[in-house]
JSON list of C-alpha atoms in Angstrom, two decimals:
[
{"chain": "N", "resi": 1, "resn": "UNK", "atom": "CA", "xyz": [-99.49, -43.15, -37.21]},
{"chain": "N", "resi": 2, "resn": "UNK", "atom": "CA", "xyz": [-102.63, -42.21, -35.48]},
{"chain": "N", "resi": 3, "resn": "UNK", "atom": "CA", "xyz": [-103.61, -38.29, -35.42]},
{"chain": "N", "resi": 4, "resn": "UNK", "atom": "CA", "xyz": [-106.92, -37.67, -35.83]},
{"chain": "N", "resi": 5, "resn": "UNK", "atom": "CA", "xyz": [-108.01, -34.36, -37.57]},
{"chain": "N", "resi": 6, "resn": "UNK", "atom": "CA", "xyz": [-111.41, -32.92, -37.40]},
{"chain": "N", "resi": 7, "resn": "UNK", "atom": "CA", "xyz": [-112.71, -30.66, -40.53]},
{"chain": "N", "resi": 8, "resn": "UNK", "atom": "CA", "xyz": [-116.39, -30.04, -41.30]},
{"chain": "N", "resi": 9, "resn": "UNK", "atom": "CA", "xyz": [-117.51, -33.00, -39.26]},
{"chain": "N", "resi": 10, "resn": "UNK", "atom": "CA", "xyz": [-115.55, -35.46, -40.73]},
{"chain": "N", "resi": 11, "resn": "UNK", "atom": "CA", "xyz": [-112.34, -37.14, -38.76]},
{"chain": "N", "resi": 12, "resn": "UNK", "atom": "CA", "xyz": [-109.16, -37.68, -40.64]},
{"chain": "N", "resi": 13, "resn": "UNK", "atom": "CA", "xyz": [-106.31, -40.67, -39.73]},
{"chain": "N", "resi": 14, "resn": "UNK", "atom": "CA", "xyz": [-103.35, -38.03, -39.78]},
{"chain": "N", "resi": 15, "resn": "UNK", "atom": "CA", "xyz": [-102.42, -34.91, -41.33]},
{"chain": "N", "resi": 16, "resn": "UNK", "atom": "CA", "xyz": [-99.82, -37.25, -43.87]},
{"chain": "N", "resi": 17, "resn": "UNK", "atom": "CA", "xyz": [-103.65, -38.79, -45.32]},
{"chain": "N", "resi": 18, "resn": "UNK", "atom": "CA", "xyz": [-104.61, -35.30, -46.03]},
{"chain": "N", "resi": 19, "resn": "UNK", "atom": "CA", "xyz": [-100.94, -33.56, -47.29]},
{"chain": "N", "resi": 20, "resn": "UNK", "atom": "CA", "xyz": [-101.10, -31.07, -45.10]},
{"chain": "N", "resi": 21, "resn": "UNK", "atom": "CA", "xyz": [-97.48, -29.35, -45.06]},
{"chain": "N", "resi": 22, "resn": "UNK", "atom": "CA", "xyz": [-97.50, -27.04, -41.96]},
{"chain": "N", "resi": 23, "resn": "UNK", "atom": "CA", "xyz": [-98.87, -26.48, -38.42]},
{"chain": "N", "resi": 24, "resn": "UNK", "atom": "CA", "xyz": [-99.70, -23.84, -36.29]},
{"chain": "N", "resi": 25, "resn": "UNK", "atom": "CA", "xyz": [-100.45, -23.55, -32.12]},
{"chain": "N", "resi": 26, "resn": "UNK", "atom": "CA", "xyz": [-103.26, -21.53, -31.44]},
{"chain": "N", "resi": 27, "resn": "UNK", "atom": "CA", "xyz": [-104.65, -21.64, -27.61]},
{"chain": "N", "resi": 28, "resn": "UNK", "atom": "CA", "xyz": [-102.73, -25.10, -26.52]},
{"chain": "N", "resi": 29, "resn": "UNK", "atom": "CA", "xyz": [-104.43, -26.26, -29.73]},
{"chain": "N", "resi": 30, "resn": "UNK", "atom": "CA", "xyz": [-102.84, -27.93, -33.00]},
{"chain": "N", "resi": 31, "resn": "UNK", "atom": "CA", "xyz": [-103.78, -26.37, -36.12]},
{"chain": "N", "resi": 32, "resn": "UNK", "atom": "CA", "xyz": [-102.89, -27.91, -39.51]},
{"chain": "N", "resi": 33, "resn": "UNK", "atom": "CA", "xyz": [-101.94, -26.03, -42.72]},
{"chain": "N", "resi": 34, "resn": "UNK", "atom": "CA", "xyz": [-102.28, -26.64, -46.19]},
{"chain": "N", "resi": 35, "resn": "UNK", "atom": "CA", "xyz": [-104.48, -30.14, -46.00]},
{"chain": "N", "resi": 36, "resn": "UNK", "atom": "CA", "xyz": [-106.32, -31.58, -48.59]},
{"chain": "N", "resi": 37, "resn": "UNK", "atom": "CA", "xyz": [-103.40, -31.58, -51.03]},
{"chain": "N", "resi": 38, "resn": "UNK", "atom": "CA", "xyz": [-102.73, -27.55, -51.51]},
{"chain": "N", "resi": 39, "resn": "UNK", "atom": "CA", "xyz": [-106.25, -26.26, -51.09]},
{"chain": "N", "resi": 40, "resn": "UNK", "atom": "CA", "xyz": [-104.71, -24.54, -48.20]},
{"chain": "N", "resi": 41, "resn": "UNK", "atom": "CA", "xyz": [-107.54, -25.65, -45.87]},
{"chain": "N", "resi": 42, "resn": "UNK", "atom": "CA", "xyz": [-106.56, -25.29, -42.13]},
{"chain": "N", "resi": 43, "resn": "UNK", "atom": "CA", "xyz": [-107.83, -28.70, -39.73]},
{"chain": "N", "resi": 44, "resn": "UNK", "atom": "CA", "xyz": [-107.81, -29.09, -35.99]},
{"chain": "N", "resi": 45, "resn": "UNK", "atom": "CA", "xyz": [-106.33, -31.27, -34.13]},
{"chain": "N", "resi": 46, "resn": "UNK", "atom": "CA", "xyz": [-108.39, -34.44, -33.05]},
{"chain": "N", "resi": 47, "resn": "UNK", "atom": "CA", "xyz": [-111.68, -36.00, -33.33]},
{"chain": "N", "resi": 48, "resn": "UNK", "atom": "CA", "xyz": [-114.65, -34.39, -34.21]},
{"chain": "N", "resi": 49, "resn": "UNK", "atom": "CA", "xyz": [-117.56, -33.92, -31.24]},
{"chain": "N", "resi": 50, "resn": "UNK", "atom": "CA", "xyz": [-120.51, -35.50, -31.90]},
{"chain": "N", "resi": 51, "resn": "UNK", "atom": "CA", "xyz": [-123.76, -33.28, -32.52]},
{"chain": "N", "resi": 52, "resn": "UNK", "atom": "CA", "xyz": [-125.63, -32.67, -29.47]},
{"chain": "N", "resi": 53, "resn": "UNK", "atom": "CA", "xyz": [-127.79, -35.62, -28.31]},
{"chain": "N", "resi": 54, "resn": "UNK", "atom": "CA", "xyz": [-131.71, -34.75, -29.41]},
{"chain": "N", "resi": 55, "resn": "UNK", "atom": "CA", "xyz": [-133.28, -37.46, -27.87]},
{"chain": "N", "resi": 56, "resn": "UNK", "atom": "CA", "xyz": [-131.69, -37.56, -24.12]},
{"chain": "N", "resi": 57, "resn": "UNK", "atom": "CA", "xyz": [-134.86, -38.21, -22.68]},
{"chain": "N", "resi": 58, "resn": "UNK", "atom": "CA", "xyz": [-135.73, -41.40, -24.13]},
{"chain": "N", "resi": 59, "resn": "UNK", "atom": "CA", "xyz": [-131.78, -42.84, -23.24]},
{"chain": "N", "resi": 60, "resn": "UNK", "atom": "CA", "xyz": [-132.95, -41.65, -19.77]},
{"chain": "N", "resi": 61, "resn": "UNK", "atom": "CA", "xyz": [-136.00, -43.43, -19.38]},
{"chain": "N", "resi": 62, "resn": "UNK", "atom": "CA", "xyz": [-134.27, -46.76, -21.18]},
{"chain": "N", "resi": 63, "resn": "UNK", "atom": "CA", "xyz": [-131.50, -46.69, -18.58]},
{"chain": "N", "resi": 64, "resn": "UNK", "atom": "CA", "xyz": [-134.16, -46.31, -15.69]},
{"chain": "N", "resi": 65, "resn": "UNK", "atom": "CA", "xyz": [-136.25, -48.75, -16.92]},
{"chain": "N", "resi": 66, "resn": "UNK", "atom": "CA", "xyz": [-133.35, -51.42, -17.20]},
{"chain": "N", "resi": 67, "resn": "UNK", "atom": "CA", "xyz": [-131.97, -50.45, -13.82]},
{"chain": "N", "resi": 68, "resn": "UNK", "atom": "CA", "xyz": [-135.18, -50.99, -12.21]},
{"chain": "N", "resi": 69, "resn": "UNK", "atom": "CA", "xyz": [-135.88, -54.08, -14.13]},
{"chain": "N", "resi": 70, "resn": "UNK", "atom": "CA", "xyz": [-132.40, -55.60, -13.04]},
{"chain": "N", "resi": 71, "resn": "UNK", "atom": "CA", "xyz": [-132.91, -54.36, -9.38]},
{"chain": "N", "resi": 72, "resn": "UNK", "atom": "CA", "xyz": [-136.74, -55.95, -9.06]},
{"chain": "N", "resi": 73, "resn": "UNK", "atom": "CA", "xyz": [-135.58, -59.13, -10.59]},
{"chain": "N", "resi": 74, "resn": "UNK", "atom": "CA", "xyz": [-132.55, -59.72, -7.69]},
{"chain": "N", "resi": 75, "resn": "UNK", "atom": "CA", "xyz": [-135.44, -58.62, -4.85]},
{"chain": "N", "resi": 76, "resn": "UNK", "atom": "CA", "xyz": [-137.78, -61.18, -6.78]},
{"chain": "N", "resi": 77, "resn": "UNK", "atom": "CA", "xyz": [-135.24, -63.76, -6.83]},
{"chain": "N", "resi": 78, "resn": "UNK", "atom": "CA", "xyz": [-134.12, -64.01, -3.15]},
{"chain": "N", "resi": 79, "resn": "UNK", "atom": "CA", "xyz": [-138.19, -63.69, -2.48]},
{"chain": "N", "resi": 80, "resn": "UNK", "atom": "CA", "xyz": [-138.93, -66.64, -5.30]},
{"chain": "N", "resi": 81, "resn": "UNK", "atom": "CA", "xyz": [-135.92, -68.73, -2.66]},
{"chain": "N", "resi": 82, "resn": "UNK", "atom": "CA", "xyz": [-136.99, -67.97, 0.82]},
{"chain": "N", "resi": 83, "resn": "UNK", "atom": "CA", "xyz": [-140.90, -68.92, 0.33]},
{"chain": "N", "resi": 84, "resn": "UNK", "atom": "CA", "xyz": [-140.13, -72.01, -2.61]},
{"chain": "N", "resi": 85, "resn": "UNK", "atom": "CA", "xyz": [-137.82, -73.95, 0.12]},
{"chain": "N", "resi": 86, "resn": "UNK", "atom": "CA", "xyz": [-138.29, -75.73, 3.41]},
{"chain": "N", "resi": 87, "resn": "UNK", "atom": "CA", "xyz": [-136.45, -74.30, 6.37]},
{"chain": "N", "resi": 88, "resn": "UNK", "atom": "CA", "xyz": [-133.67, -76.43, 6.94]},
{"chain": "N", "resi": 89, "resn": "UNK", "atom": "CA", "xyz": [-132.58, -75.47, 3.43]},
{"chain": "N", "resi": 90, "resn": "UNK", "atom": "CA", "xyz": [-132.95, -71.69, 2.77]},
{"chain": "N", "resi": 91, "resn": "UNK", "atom": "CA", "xyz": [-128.99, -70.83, 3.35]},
{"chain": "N", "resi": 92, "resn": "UNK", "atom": "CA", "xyz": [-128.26, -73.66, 1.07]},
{"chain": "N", "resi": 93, "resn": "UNK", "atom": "CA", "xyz": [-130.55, -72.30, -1.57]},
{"chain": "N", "resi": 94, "resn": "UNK", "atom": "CA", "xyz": [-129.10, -68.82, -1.46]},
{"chain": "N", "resi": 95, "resn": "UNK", "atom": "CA", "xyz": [-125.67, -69.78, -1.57]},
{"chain": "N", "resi": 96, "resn": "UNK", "atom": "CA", "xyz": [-126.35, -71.64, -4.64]},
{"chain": "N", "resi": 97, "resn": "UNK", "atom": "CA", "xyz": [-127.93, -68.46, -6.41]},
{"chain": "N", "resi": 98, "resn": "UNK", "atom": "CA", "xyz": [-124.93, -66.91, -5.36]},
{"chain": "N", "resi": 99, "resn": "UNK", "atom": "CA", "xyz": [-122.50, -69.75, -7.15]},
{"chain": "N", "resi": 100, "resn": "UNK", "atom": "CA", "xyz": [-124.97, -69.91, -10.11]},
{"chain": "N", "resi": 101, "resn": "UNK", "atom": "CA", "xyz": [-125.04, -66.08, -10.60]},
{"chain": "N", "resi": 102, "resn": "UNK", "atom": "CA", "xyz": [-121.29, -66.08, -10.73]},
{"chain": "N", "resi": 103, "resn": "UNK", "atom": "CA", "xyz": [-120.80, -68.86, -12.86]},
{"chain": "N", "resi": 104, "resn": "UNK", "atom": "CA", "xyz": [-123.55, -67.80, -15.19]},
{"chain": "N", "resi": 105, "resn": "UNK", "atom": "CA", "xyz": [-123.59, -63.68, -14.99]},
{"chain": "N", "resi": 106, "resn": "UNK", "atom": "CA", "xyz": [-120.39, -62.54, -13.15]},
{"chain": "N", "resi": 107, "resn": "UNK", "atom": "CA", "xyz": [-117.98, -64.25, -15.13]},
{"chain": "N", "resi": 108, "resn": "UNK", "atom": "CA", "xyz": [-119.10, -64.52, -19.01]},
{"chain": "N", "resi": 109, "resn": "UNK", "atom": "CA", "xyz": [-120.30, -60.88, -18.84]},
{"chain": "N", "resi": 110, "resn": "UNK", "atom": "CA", "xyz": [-116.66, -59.08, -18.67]},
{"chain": "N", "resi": 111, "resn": "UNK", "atom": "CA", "xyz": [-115.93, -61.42, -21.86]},
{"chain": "N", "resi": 112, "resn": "UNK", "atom": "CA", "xyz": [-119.20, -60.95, -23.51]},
{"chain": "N", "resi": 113, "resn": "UNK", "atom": "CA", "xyz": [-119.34, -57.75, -23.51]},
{"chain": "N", "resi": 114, "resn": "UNK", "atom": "CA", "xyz": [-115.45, -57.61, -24.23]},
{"chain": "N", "resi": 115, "resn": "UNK", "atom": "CA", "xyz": [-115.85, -58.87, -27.12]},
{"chain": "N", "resi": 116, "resn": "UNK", "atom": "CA", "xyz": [-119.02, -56.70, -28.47]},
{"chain": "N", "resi": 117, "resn": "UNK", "atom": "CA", "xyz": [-116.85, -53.81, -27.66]},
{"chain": "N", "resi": 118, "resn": "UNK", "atom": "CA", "xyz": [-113.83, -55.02, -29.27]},
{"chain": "N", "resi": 119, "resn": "UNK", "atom": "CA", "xyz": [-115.87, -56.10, -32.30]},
{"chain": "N", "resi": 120, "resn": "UNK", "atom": "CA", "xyz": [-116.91, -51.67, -32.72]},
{"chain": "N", "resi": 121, "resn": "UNK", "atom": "CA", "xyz": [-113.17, -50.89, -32.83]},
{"chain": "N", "resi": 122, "resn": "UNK", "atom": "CA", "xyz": [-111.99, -48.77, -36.51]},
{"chain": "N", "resi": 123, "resn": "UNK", "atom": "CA", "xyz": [-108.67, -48.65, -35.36]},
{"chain": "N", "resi": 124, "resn": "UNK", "atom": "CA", "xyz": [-106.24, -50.32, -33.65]},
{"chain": "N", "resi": 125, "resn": "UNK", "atom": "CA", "xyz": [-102.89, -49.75, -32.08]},
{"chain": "N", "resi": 126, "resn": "UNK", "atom": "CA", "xyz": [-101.37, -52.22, -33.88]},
{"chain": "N", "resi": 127, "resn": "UNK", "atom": "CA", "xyz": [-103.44, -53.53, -36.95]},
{"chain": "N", "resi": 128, "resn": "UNK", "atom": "CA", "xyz": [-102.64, -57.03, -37.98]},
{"chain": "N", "resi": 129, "resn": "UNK", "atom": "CA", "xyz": [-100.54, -58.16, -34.98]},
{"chain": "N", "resi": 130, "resn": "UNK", "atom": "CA", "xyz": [-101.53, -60.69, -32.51]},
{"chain": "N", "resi": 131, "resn": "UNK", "atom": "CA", "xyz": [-101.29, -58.04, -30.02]},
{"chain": "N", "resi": 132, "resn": "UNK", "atom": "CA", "xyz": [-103.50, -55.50, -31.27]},
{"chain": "N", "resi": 133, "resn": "UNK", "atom": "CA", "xyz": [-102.91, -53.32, -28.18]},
{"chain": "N", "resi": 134, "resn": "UNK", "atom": "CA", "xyz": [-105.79, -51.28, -27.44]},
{"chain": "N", "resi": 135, "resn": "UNK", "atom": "CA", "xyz": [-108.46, -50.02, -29.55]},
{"chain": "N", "resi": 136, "resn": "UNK", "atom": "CA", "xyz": [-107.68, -45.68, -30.82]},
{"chain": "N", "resi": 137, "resn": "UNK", "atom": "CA", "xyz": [-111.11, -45.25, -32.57]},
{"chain": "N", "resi": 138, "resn": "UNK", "atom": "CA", "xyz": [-114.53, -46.85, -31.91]},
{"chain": "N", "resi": 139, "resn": "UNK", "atom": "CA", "xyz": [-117.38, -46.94, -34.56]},
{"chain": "N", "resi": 140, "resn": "UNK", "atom": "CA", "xyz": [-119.46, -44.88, -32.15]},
{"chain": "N", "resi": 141, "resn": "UNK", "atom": "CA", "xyz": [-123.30, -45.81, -33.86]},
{"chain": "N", "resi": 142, "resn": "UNK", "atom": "CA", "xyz": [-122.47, -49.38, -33.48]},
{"chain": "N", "resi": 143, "resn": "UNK", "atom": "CA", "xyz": [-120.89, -49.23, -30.20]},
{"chain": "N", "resi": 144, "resn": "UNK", "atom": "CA", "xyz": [-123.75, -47.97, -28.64]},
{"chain": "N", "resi": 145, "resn": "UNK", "atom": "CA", "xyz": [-126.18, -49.68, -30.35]},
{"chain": "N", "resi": 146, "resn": "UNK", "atom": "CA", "xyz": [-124.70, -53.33, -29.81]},
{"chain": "N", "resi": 147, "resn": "UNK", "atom": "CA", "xyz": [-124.01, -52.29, -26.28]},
{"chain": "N", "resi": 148, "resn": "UNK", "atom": "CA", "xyz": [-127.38, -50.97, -25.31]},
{"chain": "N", "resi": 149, "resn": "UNK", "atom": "CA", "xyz": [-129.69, -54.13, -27.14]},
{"chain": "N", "resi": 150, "resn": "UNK", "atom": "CA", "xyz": [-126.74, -56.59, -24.65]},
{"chain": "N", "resi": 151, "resn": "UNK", "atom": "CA", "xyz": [-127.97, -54.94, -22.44]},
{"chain": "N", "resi": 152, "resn": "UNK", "atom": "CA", "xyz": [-131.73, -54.79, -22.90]},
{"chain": "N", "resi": 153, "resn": "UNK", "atom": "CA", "xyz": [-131.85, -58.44, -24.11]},
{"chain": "N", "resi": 154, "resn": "UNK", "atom": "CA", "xyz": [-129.83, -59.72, -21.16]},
{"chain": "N", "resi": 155, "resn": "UNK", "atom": "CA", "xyz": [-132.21, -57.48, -18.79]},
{"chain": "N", "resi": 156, "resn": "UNK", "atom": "CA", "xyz": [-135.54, -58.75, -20.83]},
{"chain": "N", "resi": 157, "resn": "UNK", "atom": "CA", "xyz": [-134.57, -62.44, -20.09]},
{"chain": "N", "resi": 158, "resn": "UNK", "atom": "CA", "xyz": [-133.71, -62.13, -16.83]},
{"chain": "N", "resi": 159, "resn": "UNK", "atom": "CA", "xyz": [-137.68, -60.55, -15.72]},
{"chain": "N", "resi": 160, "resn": "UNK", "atom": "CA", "xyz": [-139.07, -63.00, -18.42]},
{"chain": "N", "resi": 161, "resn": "UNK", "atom": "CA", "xyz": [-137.48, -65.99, -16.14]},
{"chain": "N", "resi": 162, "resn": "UNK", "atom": "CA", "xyz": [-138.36, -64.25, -12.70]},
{"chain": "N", "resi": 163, "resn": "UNK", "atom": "CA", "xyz": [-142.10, -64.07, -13.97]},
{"chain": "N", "resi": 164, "resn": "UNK", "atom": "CA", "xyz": [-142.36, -67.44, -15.39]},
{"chain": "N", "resi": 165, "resn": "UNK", "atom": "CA", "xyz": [-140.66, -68.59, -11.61]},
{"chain": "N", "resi": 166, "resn": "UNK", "atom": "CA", "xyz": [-143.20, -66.50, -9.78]},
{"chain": "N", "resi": 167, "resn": "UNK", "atom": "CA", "xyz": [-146.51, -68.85, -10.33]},
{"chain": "N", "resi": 168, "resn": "UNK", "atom": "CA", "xyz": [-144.30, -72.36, -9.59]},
{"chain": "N", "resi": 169, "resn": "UNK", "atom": "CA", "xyz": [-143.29, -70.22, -6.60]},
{"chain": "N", "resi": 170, "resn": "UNK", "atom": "CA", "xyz": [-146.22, -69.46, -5.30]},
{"chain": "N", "resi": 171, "resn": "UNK", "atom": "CA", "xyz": [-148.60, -72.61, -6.13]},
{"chain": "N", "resi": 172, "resn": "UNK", "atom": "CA", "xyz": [-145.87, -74.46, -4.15]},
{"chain": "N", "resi": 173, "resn": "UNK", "atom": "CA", "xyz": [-146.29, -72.25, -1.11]},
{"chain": "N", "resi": 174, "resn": "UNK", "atom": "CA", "xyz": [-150.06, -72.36, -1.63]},
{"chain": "N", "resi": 175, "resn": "UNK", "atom": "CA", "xyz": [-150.22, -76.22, -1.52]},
{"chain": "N", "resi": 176, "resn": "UNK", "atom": "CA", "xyz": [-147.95, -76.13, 1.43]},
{"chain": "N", "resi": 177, "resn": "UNK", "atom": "CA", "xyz": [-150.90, -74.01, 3.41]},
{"chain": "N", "resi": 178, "resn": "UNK", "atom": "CA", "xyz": [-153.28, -75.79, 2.02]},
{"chain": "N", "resi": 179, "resn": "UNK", "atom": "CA", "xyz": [-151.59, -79.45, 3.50]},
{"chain": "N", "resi": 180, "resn": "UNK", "atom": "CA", "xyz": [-151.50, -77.48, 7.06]},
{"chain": "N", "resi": 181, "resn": "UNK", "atom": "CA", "xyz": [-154.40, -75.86, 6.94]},
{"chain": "N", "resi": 182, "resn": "UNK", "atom": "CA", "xyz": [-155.84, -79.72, 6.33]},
{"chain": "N", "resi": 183, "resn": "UNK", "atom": "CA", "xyz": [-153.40, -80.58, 9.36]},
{"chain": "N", "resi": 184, "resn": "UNK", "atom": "CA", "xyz": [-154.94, -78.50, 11.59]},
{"chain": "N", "resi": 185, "resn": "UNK", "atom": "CA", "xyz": [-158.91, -78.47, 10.45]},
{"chain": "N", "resi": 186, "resn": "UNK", "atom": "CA", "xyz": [-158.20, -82.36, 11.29]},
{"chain": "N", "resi": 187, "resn": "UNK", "atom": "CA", "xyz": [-156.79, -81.59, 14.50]},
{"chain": "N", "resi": 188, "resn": "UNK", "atom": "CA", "xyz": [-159.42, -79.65, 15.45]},
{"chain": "N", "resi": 189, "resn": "UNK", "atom": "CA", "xyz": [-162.31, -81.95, 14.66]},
{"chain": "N", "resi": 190, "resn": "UNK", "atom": "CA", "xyz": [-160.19, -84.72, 16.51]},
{"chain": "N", "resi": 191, "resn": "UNK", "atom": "CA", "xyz": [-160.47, -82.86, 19.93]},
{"chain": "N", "resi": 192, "resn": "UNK", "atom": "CA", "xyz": [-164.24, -82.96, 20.15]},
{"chain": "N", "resi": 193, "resn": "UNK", "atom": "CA", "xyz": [-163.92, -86.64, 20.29]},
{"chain": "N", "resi": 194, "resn": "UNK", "atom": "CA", "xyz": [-161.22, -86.67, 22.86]},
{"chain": "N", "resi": 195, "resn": "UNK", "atom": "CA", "xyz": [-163.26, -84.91, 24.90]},
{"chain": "N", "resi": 196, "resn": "UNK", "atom": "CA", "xyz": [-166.22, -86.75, 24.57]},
{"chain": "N", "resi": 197, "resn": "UNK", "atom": "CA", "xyz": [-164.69, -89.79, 25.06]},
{"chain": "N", "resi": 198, "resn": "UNK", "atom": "CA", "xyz": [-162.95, -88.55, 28.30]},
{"chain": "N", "resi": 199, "resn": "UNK", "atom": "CA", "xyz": [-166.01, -87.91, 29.69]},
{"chain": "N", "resi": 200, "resn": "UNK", "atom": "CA", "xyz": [-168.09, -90.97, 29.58]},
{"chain": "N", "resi": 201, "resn": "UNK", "atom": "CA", "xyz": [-167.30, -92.69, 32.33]},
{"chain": "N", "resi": 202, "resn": "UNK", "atom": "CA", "xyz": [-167.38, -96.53, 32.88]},
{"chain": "N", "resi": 203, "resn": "UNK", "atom": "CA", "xyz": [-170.79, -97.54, 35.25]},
{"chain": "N", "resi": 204, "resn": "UNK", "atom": "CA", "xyz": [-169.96, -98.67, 39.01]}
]
């Protein structure tokens, strides 16, 4: 049985952990009697609150930076697409980013992170079993901290890729000018000769 008590900070399983042999209802809240085996010592029903965050600022600027990251990297990508492929083959291109961001992002990142999350849980509904039913108590330092370094290393390797892409990107399109600028510098020096040539005319 699963009732969390809170006393000075510290959670308790269930009031039968900590003896306690009575309860009282004060304000639509549980209070429990006589815990901690007859030192009379009154606990509340469920889990302690964390302390108040003291560093909210820095979480802030951590989830704005990876938000950003993620956001410039998909804007990068369909730009890295649309100037590294001919014409005739830019839909074909995007639609296989969009398979190959499914296949590779979309789909292993609910189990992924499934399991990270599952792998914080203190307490489950039913311990042991095959079914463990869903998790009643997470370890709350480690939940956090698995889920945010995911998150950071998943974002970190993305922009890593997108930057090492960017350079193959562009000397590709840069070679492509290059071949048409040489296209057209021939073409010009070409029509001088035409012309010439046009206007010499053969002797009567």
């Amino acid at each position: 049985m699963y009732v969390p008590l809170c006393y000075d900070g510290q959670t308790y399983k269930s009031p039968c952990i900590v003896g306690c042999d009575g309860y009282t209802t004060i304000d639509d809240k549980i209070h429990y009697t006589g815990c901690l085996c007859g030192q009379n010592i009154t606990m509340v029903d469920g889990i302690c609150q964390p302390e108040t965050c003291n560093a909210p600022y820095i979480y802030m600027v951590c989830a704005i930076f990876s938000m950003a990251s993620l956001g410039s990297c998909v804007s990068v990508g369909i730009n890295i697409i649309m100037r590294s492929v001919s014409e005739d083959d830019k839909s074909f291109a995007l639609g296989i980013q969009s398979s190959l961001a499914s296949l590779l992002a979309w789909i292993p990142a609910p189990i992924l992170y499934g399991t990270i999350i599952d792998s914080t849980c203190n307490i489950w509904e039913f311990p042991g079993a095959k079914d463990r039913g869903y998790c009643m108590e997470y370890f709350n330092t480690e939940y956090k901290t698995k889920y945010l370094w995911m998150t950071l290393g998943t974002v970190a390797v993305t922009c890593l890729l997108c930057a090492a892409a960017i350079p193959a990107s562009g000397m590709k399109k840069y070679k492509e000018l290059e071949k048409l600028q040489e296209k057209a510098n021939a073409a010009e020096e070409s029509k001088p000769e035409e012309n010439g040539k046009l206007e010499v005319s053969p002797a009567l």
